[in-house]
Coordinates of N, CA and C in Angstrom, one line a residue:
M7 N -133.8 -19.7 -54.8 CA -132.1 -19.9 -54.3 C -130.9 -20.0 -55.9
E8 N -130.0 -19.3 -55.3 CA -129.0 -18.9 -56.0 C -128.4 -20.2 -56.7
I9 N -127.8 -20.0 -57.9 CA -127.1 -21.3 -58.1 C -125.6 -21.5 -57.1
G10 N -125.1 -20.4 -56.9 CA -123.9 -20.6 -56.2 C -124.4 -21.2 -54.5
D11 N -125.8 -20.9 -54.3 CA -126.2 -21.4 -53.0 C -126.4 -23.1 -53.1
M12 N -127.0 -23.3 -54.5 CA -127.4 -24.7 -54.8 C -125.8 -25.3 -54.9
F13 N -124.9 -25.3 -55.2 CA -123.7 -25.7 -55.4 C -123.1 -25.6 -54.0
K14 N -123.5 -25.1 -53.6 CA -122.5 -25.4 -52.5 C -123.2 -26.2 -51.4
I15 N -124.3 -26.5 -51.7 CA -125.0 -27.5 -50.7 C -125.1 -28.9 -51.4
D16 N -124.5 -28.7 -52.9 CA -124.4 -30.2 -53.5 C -123.2 -30.5 -53.2
T17 N -122.2 -29.5 -52.9 CA -120.9 -30.2 -52.6 C -120.6 -30.5 -51.4
E18 N -120.9 -29.1 -50.3 CA -120.3 -29.4 -49.0 C -121.3 -30.2 -48.0
D19 N -122.3 -30.0 -48.5 CA -123.5 -30.6 -47.7 C -124.2 -31.9 -48.0
L20 N -124.0 -32.4 -49.2 CA -124.3 -33.6 -49.8 C -123.0 -34.3 -50.2
G21 N -122.1 -33.6 -50.4 CA -120.9 -34.3 -50.7 C -120.6 -34.9 -52.3
V22 N -121.4 -34.3 -52.9 CA -121.3 -35.0 -54.4 C -119.6 -34.5 -55.0
S23 N -119.8 -35.4 -55.8 CA -118.1 -34.7 -56.2 C -118.5 -34.0 -57.8
S24 N -117.5 -33.8 -58.7 CA -117.6 -33.4 -59.7 C -117.9 -34.3 -60.6
A25 N -117.3 -35.5 -60.1 CA -117.2 -36.9 -61.4 C -119.0 -37.1 -60.9
E26 N -118.9 -37.3 -60.0 CA -120.5 -37.7 -60.0 C -121.6 -36.8 -60.6
R27 N -121.3 -35.4 -60.6 CA -122.0 -34.8 -61.3 C -122.2 -34.9 -62.9
R28 N -121.1 -34.6 -63.3 CA -120.9 -35.2 -64.4 C -121.1 -36.6 -65.3
T29 N -121.6 -37.5 -64.0 CA -121.7 -38.6 -64.5 C -123.7 -38.8 -64.7
L30 N -124.6 -37.9 -63.6 CA -125.9 -37.5 -63.6 C -126.0 -36.6 -64.4
L31 N -125.4 -35.7 -64.8 CA -126.0 -34.7 -65.9 C -125.5 -35.8 -67.8
N32 N -124.6 -37.0 -67.7 CA -124.7 -37.4 -68.8 C -125.1 -39.2 -68.3
P33 N -126.0 -39.4 -68.3 CA -126.3 -40.8 -67.4 C -125.9 -41.7 -68.5
G34 N -126.1 -41.2 -70.1 CA -126.0 -42.5 -70.8 C -124.4 -43.0 -71.2
N35 N -123.4 -42.3 -70.8 CA -122.4 -42.5 -71.1 C -121.6 -43.6 -69.5
A36 N -122.7 -43.5 -68.5 CA -122.3 -44.3 -67.9 C -122.6 -45.8 -67.3
S37 N -122.2 -47.1 -66.5 CA -122.9 -48.0 -66.5 C -123.9 -48.0 -65.4
A38 N -124.5 -48.8 -65.7 CA -125.3 -49.3 -64.3 C -124.8 -49.4 -62.8
I39 N -123.4 -49.8 -63.0 CA -122.8 -49.9 -61.1 C -122.8 -48.8 -60.8
V40 N -122.3 -47.4 -61.6 CA -121.7 -46.5 -61.4 C -122.9 -45.7 -60.9
L41 N -123.7 -45.8 -61.8 CA -125.2 -44.6 -61.4 C -126.1 -45.2 -60.5
C42 N -126.1 -46.6 -60.0 CA -126.4 -47.3 -58.7 C -125.8 -46.9 -57.5
A43 N -124.8 -46.8 -57.5 CA -124.2 -46.5 -56.3 C -124.1 -45.0 -56.1
I44 N -124.4 -44.4 -57.0 CA -124.0 -42.8 -56.9 C -126.0 -42.8 -56.0
I45 N -126.9 -43.4 -56.4 CA -128.3 -43.4 -56.3 C -128.2 -43.6 -54.9
R46 N -127.5 -44.7 -54.6 CA -127.5 -45.4 -53.0 C -127.1 -44.3 -52.1
K47 N -125.8 -43.9 -52.7 CA -125.5 -42.8 -51.7 C -126.3 -41.7 -51.5
N48 N -126.7 -41.3 -52.2 CA -128.1 -40.2 -52.1 C -129.6 -40.5 -51.6
F49 N -129.3 -41.9 -51.6 CA -130.9 -42.4 -51.4 C -131.9 -41.6 -50.3
N50 N -131.4 -41.7 -49.3 CA -131.6 -41.3 -48.2 C -132.0 -39.9 -47.7
I51 N -131.5 -39.1 -48.7 CA -131.7 -37.5 -49.1 C -133.3 -37.3 -49.3
S52 N -134.1 -36.4 -48.8 CA -134.8 -35.9 -49.0 C -135.3 -34.1 -49.6
A53 N -136.1 -33.6 -50.2 CA -136.2 -32.9 -50.4 C -137.0 -31.8 -49.6
V54 N -136.6 -30.6 -49.3 CA -137.8 -30.2 -48.4 C -138.7 -28.9 -49.1
R55 N -140.0 -28.9 -48.6 CA -140.7 -28.2 -49.1 C -140.6 -26.6 -48.5
E56 N -140.8 -25.5 -49.5 CA -140.6 -24.0 -49.1 C -140.9 -23.5 -47.7
P57 N -142.0 -24.0 -47.2 CA -142.8 -23.8 -46.2 C -141.8 -23.9 -44.9
L58 N -141.3 -25.0 -45.1 CA -140.5 -26.2 -44.2 C -138.9 -25.8 -44.0
R59 N -138.5 -25.0 -44.9 CA -137.1 -24.7 -44.8 C -136.3 -23.7 -43.6
G60 N -135.1 -23.5 -43.5 CA -134.8 -22.8 -42.4 C -134.0 -24.0 -41.3
Q61 N -134.2 -23.8 -40.3 CA -133.5 -24.7 -39.0 C -134.1 -26.0 -39.7
Y62 N -135.3 -26.0 -39.9 CA -135.4 -27.6 -39.7 C -135.0 -28.5 -41.6
A63 N -134.7 -27.5 -42.1 CA -134.1 -28.3 -43.6 C -132.8 -28.2 -43.5
R64 N -131.7 -27.3 -42.2 CA -130.7 -27.6 -42.4 C -130.6 -28.6 -41.4
A65 N -131.2 -28.9 -40.4 CA -131.2 -30.3 -39.7 C -131.4 -31.6 -40.4
N66 N -132.7 -31.7 -41.1 CA -133.0 -32.4 -42.1 C -131.9 -33.4 -43.1
I67 N -131.1 -31.8 -43.9 CA -130.0 -32.3 -44.5 C -129.0 -33.1 -43.8
T68 N -128.5 -32.5 -42.5 CA -127.7 -32.8 -41.5 C -127.6 -34.2 -41.4
S69 N -128.8 -34.4 -40.9 CA -129.5 -36.1 -40.5 C -129.4 -36.8 -41.5
K70 N -129.4 -36.6 -42.6 CA -129.4 -38.0 -43.6 C -127.8 -38.5 -44.4
K71 N -126.8 -37.5 -43.7 CA -125.4 -38.2 -43.9 C -125.2 -39.1 -43.6

């Protein structure tokens, strides 16, 4: 998967903002409350193994919103 595709999934499908991304890249600069809020927001999203990607992966990501 290309970086551009991962960025699109991250921002459009998962709804991660640039501020949240910066926080996750530098967690030492964030408070526990902020980190917990980001984790809680994305807690129900699960990774999809390579053989299961395709329509199932899109349905899985969509159903977790």
